[in-house]
Short mmCIF file of C-alpha atoms in Angstrom, two decimals:
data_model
loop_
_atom_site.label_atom_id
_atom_site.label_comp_id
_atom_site.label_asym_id
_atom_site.label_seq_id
_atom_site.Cartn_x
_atom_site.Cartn_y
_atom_site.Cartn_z
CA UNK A 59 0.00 0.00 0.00
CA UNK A 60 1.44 3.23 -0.84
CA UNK A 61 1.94 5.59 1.53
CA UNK A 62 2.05 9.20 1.42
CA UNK A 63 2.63 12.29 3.42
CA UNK A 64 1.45 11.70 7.03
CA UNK A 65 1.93 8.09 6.77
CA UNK A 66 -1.33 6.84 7.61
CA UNK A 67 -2.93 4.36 5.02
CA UNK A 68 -5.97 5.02 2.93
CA UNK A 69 -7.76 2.95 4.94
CA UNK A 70 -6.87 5.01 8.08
CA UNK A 71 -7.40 8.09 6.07
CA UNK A 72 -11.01 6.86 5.21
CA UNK A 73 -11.58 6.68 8.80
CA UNK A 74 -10.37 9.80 9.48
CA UNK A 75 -12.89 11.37 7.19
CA UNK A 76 -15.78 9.76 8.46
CA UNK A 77 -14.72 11.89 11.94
CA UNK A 78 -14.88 14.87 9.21
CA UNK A 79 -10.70 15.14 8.82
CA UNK A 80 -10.55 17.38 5.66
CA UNK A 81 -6.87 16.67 5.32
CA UNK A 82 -7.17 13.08 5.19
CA UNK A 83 -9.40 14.30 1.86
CA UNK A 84 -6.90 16.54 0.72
CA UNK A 85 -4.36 13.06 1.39
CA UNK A 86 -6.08 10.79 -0.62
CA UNK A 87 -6.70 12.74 -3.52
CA UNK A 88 -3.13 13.66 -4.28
CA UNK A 89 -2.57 10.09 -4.13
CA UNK A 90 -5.04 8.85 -6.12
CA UNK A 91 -6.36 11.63 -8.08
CA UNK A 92 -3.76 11.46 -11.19
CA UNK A 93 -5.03 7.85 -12.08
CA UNK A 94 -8.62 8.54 -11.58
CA UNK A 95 -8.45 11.49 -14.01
CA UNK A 96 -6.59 9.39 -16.40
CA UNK A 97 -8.86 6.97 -16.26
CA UNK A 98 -11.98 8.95 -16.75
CA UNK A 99 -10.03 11.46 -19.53
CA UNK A 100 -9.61 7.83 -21.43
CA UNK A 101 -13.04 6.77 -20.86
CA UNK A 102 -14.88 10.38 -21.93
CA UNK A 103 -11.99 11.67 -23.98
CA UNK A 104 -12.91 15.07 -22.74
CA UNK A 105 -10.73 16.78 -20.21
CA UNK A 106 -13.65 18.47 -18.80
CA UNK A 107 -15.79 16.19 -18.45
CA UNK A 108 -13.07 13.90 -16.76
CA UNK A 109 -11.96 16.61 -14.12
CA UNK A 110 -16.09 16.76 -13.08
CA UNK A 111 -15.75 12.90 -12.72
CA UNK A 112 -12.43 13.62 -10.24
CA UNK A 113 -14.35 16.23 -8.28
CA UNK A 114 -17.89 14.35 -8.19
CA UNK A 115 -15.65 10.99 -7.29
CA UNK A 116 -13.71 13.00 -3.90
CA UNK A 117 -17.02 14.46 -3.15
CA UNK A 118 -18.80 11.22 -3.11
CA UNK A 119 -15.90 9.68 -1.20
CA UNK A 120 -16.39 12.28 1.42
CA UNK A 121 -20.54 12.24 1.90
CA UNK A 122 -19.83 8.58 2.04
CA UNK A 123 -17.22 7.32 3.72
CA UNK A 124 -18.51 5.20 6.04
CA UNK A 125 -19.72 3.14 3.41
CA UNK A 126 -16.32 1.63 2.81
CA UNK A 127 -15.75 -1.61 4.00
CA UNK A 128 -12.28 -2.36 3.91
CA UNK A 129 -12.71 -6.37 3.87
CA UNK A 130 -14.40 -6.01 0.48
CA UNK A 131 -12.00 -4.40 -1.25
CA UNK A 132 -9.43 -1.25 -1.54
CA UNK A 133 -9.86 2.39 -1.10
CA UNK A 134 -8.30 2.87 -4.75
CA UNK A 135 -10.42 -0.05 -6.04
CA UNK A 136 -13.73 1.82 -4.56
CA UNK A 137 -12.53 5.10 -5.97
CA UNK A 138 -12.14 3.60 -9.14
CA UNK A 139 -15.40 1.98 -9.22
CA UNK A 140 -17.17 5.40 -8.27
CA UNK A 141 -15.54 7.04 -11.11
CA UNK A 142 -16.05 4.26 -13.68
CA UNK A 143 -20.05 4.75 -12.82
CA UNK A 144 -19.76 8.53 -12.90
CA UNK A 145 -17.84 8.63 -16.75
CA UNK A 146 -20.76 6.48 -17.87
CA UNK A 147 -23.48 8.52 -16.55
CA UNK A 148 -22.06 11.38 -18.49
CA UNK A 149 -21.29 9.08 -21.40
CA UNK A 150 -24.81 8.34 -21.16
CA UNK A 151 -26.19 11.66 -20.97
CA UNK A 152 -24.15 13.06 -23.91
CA UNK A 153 -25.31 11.34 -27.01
CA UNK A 154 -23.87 13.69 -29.46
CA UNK A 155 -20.31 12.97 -27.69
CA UNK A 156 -18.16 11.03 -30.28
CA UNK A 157 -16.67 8.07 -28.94
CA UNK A 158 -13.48 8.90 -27.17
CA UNK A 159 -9.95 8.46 -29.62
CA UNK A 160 -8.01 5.38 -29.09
CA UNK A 161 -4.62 5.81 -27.79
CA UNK A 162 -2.93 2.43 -28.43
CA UNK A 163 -3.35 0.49 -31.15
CA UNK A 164 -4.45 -1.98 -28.50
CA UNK A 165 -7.95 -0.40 -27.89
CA UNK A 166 -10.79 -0.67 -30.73
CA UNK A 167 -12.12 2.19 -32.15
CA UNK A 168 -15.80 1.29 -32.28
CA UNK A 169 -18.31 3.90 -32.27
CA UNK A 170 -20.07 2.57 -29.16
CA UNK A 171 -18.42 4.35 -26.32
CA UNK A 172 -19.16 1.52 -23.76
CA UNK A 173 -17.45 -0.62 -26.12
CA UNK A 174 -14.38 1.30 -26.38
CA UNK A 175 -14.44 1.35 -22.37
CA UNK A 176 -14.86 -1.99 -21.56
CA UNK A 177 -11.42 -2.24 -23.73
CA UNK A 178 -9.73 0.45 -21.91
CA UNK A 179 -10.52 -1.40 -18.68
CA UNK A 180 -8.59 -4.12 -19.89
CA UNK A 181 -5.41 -1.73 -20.02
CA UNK A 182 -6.46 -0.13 -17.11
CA UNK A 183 -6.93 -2.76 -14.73
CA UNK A 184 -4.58 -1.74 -12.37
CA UNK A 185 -5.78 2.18 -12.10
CA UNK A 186 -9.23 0.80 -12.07
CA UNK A 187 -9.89 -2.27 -10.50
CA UNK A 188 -13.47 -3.16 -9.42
CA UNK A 189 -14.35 -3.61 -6.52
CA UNK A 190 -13.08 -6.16 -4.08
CA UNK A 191 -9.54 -6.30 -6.38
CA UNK A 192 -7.02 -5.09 -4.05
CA UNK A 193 -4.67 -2.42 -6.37
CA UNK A 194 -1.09 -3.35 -6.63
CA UNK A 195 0.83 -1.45 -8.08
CA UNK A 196 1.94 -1.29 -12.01
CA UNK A 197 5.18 -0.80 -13.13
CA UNK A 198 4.31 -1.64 -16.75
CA UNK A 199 1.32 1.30 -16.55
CA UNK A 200 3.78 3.59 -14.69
CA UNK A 201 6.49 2.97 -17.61
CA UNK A 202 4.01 3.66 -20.42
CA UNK A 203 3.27 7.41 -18.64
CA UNK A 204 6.44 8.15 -18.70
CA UNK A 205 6.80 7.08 -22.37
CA UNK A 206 3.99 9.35 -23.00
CA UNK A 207 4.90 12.15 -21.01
CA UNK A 208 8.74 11.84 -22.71
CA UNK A 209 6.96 11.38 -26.21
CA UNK A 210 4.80 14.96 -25.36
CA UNK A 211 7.62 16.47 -24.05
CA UNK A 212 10.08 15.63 -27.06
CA UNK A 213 7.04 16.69 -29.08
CA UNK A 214 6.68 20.45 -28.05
CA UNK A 215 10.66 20.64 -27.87
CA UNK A 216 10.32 19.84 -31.60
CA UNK A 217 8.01 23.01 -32.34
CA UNK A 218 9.74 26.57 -33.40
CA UNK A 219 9.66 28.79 -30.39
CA UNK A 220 7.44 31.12 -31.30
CA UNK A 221 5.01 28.26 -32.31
CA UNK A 222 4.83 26.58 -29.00
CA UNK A 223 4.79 29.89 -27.22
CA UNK A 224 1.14 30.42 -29.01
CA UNK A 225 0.54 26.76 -28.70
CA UNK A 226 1.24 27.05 -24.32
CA UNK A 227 -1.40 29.86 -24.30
CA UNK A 228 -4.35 29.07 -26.48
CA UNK A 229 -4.22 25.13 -24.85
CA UNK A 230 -2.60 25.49 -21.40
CA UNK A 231 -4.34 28.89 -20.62
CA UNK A 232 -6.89 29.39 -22.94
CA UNK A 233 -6.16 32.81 -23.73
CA UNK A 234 -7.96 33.61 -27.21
CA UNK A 235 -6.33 34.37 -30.25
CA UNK A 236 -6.75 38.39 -29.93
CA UNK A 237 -5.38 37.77 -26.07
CA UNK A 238 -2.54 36.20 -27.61
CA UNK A 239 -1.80 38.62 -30.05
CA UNK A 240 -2.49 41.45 -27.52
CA UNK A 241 0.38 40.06 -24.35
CA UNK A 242 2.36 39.26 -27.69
CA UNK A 243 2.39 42.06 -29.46
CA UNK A 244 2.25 40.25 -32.39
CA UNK A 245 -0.51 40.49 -35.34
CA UNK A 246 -3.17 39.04 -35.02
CA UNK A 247 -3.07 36.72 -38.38
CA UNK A 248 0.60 36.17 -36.99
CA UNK A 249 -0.88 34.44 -33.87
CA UNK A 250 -3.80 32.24 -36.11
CA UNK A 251 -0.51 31.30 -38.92
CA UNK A 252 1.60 30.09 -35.88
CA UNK A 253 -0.98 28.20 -33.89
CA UNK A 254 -2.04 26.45 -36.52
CA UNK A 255 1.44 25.23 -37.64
CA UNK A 256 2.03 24.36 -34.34
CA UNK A 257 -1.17 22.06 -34.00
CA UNK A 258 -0.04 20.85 -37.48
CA UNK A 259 3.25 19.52 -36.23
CA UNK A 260 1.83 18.23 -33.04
CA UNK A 261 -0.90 16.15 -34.88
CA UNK A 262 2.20 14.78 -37.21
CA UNK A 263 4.14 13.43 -33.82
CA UNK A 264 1.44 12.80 -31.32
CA UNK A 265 -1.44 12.40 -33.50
CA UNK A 266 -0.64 8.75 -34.29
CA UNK A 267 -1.63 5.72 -32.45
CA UNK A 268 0.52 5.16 -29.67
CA UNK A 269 3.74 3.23 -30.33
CA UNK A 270 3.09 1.18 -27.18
CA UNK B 47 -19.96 22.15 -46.09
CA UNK B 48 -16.26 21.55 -47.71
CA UNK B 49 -13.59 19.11 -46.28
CA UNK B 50 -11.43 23.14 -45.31
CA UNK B 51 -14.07 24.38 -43.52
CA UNK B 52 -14.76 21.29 -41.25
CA UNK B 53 -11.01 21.62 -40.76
CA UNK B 54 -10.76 24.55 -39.66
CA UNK B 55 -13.28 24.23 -37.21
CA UNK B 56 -11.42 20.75 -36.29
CA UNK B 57 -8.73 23.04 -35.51
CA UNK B 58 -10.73 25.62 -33.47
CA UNK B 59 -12.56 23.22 -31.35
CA UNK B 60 -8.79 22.43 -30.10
CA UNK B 61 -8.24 25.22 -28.39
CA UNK B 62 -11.90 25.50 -27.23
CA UNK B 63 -13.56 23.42 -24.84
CA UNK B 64 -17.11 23.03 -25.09
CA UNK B 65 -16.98 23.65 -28.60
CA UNK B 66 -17.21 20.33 -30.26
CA UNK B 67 -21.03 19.87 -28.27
CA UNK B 68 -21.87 23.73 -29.53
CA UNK B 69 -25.27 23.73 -30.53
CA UNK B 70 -24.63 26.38 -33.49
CA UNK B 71 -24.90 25.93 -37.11
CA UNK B 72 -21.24 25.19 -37.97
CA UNK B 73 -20.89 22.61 -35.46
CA UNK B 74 -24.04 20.96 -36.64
CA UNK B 75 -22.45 21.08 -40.41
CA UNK B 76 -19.27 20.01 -39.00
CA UNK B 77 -20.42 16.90 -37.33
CA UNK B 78 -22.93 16.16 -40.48
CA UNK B 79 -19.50 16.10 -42.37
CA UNK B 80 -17.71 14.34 -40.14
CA UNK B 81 -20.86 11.77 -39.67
CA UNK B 82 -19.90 11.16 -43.41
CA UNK B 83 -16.37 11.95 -44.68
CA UNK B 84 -14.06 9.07 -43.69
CA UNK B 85 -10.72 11.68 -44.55
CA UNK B 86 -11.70 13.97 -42.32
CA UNK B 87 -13.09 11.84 -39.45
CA UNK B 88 -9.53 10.61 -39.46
CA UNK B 89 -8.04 13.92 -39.49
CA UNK B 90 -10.12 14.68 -36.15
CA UNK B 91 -8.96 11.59 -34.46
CA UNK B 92 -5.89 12.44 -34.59
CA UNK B 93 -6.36 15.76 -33.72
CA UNK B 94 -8.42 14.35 -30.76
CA UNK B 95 -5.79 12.35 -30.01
CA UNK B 96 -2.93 15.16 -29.76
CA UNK B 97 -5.73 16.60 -26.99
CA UNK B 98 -5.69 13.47 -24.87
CA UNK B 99 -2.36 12.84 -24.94
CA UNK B 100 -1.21 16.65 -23.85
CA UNK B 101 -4.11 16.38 -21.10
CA UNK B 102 -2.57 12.86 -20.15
CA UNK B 103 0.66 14.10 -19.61
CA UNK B 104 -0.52 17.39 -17.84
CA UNK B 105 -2.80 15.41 -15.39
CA UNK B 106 -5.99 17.42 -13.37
CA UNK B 107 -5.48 21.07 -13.33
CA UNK B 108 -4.82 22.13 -9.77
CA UNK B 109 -7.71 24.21 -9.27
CA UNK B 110 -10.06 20.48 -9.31
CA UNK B 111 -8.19 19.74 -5.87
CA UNK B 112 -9.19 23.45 -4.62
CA UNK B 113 -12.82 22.62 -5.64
CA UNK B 114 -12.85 19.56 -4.13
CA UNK B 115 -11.99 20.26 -0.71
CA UNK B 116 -13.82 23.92 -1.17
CA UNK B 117 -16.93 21.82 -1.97
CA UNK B 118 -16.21 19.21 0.70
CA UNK B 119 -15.70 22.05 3.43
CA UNK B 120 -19.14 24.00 2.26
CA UNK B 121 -21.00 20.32 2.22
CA UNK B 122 -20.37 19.55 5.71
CA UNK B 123 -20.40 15.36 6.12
CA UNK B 124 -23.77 14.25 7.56
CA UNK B 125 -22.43 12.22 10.30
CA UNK B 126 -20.23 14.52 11.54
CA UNK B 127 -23.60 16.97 11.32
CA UNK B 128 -25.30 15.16 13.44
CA UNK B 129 -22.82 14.08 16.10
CA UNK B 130 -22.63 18.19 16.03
CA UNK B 131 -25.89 18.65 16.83
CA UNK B 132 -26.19 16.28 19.40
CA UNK B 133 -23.05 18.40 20.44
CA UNK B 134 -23.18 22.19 19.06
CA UNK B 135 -19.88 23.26 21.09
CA UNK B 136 -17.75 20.68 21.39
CA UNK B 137 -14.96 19.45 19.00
CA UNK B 138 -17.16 21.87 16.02
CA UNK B 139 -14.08 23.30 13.96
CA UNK B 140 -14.98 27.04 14.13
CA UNK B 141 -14.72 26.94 10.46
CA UNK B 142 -17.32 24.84 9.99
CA UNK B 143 -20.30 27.08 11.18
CA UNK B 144 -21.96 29.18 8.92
CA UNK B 145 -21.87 32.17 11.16
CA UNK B 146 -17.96 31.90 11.98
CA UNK B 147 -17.93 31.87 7.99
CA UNK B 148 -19.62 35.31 7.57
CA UNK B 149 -17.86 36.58 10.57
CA UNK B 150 -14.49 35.56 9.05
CA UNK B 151 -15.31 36.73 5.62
CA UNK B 152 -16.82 40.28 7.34
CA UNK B 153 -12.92 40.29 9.45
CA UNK B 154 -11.68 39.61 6.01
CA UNK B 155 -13.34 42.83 4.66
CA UNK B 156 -12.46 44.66 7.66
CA UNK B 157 -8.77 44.06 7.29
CA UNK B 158 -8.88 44.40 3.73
CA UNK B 159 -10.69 47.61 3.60
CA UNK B 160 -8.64 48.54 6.56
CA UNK B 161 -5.21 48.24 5.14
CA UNK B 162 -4.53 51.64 3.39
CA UNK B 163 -7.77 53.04 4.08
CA UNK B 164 -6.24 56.25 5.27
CA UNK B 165 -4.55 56.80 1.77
CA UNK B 166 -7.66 55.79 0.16
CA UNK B 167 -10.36 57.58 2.12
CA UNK B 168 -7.81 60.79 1.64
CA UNK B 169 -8.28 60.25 -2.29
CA UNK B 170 -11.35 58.22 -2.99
CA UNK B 171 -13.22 59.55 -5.93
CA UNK B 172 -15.74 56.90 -5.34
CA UNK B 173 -18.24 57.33 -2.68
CA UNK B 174 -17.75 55.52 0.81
CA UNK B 175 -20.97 52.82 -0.36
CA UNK B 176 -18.03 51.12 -2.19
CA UNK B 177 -17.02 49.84 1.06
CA UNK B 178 -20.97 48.68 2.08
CA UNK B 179 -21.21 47.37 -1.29
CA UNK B 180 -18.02 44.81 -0.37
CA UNK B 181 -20.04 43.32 3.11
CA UNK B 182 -22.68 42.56 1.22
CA UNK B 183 -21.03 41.16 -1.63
CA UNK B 184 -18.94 39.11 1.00
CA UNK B 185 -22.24 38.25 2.50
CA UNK B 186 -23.85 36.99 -0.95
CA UNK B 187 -20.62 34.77 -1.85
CA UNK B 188 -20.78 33.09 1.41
CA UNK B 189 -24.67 32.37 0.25
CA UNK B 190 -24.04 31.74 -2.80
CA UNK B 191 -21.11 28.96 -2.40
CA UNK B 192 -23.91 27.15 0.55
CA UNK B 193 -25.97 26.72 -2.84
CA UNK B 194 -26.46 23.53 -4.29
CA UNK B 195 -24.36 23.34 -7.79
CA UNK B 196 -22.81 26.13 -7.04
CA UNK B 197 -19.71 26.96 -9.01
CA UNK B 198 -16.20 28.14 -7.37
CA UNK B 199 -13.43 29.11 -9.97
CA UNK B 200 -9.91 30.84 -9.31
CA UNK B 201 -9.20 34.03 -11.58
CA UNK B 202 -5.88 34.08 -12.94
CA UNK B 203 -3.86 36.62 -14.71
CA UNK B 204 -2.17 36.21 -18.21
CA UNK B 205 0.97 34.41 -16.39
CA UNK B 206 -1.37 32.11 -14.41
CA UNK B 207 -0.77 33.61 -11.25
CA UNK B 208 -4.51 33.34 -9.11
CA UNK B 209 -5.37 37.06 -8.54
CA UNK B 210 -9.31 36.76 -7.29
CA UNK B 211 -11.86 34.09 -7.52
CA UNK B 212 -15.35 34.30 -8.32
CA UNK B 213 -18.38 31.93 -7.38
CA UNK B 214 -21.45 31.61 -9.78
CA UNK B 215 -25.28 29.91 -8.88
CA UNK B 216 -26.98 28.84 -11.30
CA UNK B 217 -30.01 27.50 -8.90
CA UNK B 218 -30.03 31.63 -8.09
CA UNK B 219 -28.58 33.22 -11.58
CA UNK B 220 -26.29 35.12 -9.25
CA UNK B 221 -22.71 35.89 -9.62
CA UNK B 222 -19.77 37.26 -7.24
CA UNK B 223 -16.46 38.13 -8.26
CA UNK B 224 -13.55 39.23 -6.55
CA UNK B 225 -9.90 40.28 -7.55
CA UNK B 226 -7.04 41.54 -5.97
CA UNK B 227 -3.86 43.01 -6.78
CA UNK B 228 -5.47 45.54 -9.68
CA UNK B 229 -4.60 49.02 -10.07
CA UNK B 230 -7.23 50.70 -8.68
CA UNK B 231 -6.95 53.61 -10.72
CA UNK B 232 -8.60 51.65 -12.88
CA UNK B 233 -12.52 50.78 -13.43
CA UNK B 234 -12.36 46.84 -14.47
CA UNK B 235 -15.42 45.42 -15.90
CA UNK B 236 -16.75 41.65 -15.58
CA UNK B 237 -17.46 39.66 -18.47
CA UNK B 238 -18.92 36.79 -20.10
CA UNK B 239 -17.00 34.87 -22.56
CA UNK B 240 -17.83 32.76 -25.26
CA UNK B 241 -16.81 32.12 -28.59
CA UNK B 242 -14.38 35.29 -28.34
CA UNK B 243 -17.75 37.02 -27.86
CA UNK B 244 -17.87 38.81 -24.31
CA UNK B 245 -21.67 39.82 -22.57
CA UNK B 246 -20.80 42.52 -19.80
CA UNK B 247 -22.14 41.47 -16.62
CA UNK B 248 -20.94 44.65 -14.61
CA UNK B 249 -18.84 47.24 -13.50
CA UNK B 250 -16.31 46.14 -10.47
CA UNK B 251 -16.37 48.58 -7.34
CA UNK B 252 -12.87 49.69 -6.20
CA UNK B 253 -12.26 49.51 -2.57
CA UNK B 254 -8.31 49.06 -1.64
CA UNK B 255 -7.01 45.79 -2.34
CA UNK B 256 -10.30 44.34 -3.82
CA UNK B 257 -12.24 45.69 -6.44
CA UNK B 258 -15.53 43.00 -6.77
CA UNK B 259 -19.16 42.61 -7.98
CA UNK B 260 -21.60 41.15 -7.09
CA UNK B 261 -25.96 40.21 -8.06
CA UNK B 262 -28.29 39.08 -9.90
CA UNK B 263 -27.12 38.15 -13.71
CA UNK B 264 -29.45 39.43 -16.19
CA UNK B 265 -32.13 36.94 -17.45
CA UNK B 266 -30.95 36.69 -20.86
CA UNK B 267 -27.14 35.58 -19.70
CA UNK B 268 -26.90 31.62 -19.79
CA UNK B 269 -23.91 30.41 -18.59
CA UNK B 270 -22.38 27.26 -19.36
CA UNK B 271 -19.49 24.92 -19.11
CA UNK B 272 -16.95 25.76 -20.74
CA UNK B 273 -17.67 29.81 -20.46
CA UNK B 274 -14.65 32.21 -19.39
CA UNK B 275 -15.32 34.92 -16.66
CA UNK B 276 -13.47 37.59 -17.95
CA UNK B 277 -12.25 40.97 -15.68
CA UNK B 278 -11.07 43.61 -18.45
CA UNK B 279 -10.99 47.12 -18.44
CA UNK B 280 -13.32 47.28 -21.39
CA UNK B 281 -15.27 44.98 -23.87
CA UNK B 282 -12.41 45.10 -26.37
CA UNK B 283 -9.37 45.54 -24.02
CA UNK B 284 -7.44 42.30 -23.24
CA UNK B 285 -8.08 40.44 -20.61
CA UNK B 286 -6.47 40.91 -16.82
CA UNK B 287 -8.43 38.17 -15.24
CA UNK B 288 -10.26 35.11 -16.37
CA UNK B 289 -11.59 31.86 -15.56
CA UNK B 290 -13.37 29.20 -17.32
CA UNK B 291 -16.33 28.10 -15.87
#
């Protein structure tokens, strides 16, 4: 069990925040709260959407708490499974959503979302197991992140400057195109010619399948 | 509509979120196309794809974590309700209450307003209401955040840094906003923003340290996911503060 911070486990931490301990909260979600997102930013392929499934999934852990049973299963594990149920709901209740991209060539690219999650879970079975399957941890899943994150990383190193200076503020901070071109000093039809060379090269790098 | 055009707005929806579920003519044409055109449905996969795999890599945004224990500190746990009725002084966090809220937000005013007030009351152009109007828009967040659904977001300027924050009811249609570290020789307005379109919601009052506003939102102003909060000194001045919502 992986331990963080004050060095109580999440089990202990649960307990604490049935007495109403808002650090244990604050605890558990920034040890579990990277994988959940992933997770539900896999399932729903919207970032958006995926943090409201984080923040419904911490708030449901902390109205019920005492539900947990720790004989049944892990704390990650019941996280997991709360998430899982809240990405469908909203999978559910957006039917114009397109399915969500596959990353790997491992997942199918059906058009029936549930589908295309069920196959996820299969690559995500460590970062959401159901409930009652204690979480251990992944080494393989933790290696592929870091392939990814190198792979992004390499990725926006590869773009001109100036490109992935426009590229940081209309994605990162979501500053519009006149915004841009106002802190930047730069025309505006400047700021529209570079961010769209810059998404350009990104989709020729990242916008393939995943090499692993 | 032409394989260009449903690039383009490919390439827009990007950088916008919300955008792809837009109700609006071109995204209705662009999804049409895309229902249809096997070129271009692969050209917004990968697109897509570029999306999820810089959010991967990023992880939640920080201000999720804020919200969550924001939202779990407002939605006290009903256990731990109860065992505080049974005992209303003992062990109760002084944070907790709704009263020590108000009276913390009101000390918050007070020592806000209080810090420079002697420079400001010796120059204020604006009349001394500015200050009233800052208790009661203290009062209404504190309301407002109780409210079921309730929205809490963290302005931030150009460089990220959180300057203000701003809560929004929709159960009410009210809005408060509040931002600090503004010149306050200047009259900021709040905005809504969508589509690079901005709907002005109001003039901020200037007291020192905090210029804020705070009501009702007019009936025609629907906000949604995905909408930025905008503090600017006019419509078509850049932003100084914004949030998405």
């Amino acid at each position: 069990m992986g331990v963080r911070n004050s060095g109580r486990s999440d089990e202990e931490l649960v307990a604490a925040l049935v007495e109403g301990d808002e650090a244990a909260l604050g605890e558990l979600y920034d040890r579990h709260a990277e994988s959940l997102f992933r997770a539900a930013l896999l399932r729903l392929g919207d970032r958006g959407l995926a943090e409201e499934v984080l923040q419904d999934t911490y708030l449901a852990l902390w109205n019920r708490a005492e539900l947990f049973d720790g004989r049944q299963g892990s704390v990650i594990g019941w996280l997991s499974t709360i998430a899982r149920n809240r990405a469908i709901d909203r999978l559910r209740s957006s039917a114009r959503r397109p399915a969500p991209v596959a990353l790997s060539g491992l997942v199918g690219t059906g058009a029936d979302p549930a589908s295309a999650a069920d196959a996820r879970d299969a690559i995500l079975a460590a970062a959401t197991p159901l409930a009652g399957v204690t979480a251990a941890p992944d080494p393989e899943r933790e290696v592929d992140m870091a392939e990814l994150r190198r792979e992004v990383e390499q990725a926006l190193a590869d773009i001109p400057e100036r490109e992935r200076q426009v590229l940081m503020l209309a994605y990162y901070d979501q500053l519009s195109q006149s915004e841009i071109a106002a802190r930047l000093a730069w025309p505006l039809g400047t700021v529209k010619t570079r961010t769209r060379r810059a998404l350009a090269r990104l989709r020729d790098t990242l916008g393939e399948q995943w090499r692993n | 509509m032409d394989h260009a055009i449903v690039r383009d707005w490919i390439d827009e929806a990007f950088f916008a979120p919300g955008a792809r579920d837009a109700d609006d003519e071109a995204a209705r044409g662009a999804r049409a196309h895309l229902a249809q055109c096997v070129e271009c449905a692969a050209y917004d996969e990968q697109t897509r794809r570029v999306a999820l795999k810089l959010d991967l890599a990023r992880g939640p945004s920080p201000e999720v974590r804020t919200r969550v224990l924001a939202a779990a500190r407002r939605t006290q746990r009903p256990d731990t309700a109860r065992q505080q009725a049974a005992r209303p002084a003992a062990g109760q966090p002084w944070w907790r209450t709704a009263l020590a809220w108000r009276l913390a937000a009101a000390a918050l005013v007070i020592a806000v307003v209080g810090v420079g007030a002697g420079a400001w009351w010796a120059n204020a152009s604006h009349s001394d209401s500015d200050a009233d109007h800052l208790t009661d828009a203290v009062a209404m967040m504190s309301t407002l955040a109780s409210q079921p659904g309730a929205v809490e977001v963290v302005l931030r300027d150009a460089a990220g840094n959180g300057s203000g924050m701003a809560v929004v009811s929709a159960a009410s249609h009210q809005l408060a906003v509040f931002a600090t570290h503004l010149p306050a020789a200047v009259a900021y307005h709040c905005y809504l923003e969508r589509g690079g379109q901005r709907t002005w919601l109001g003039r901020m009052y200037v007291t020192p340290g905090v210029q804020f506003w705070a009501g009702d939102m007019d009936a025609g102003i629907d906000m949604q996911p995905g909408d930025r909060l905008v503090v600017a000194a006019d419509a078509d001045q850049p932003m100084v503060l914004s949030a998405t919502l």
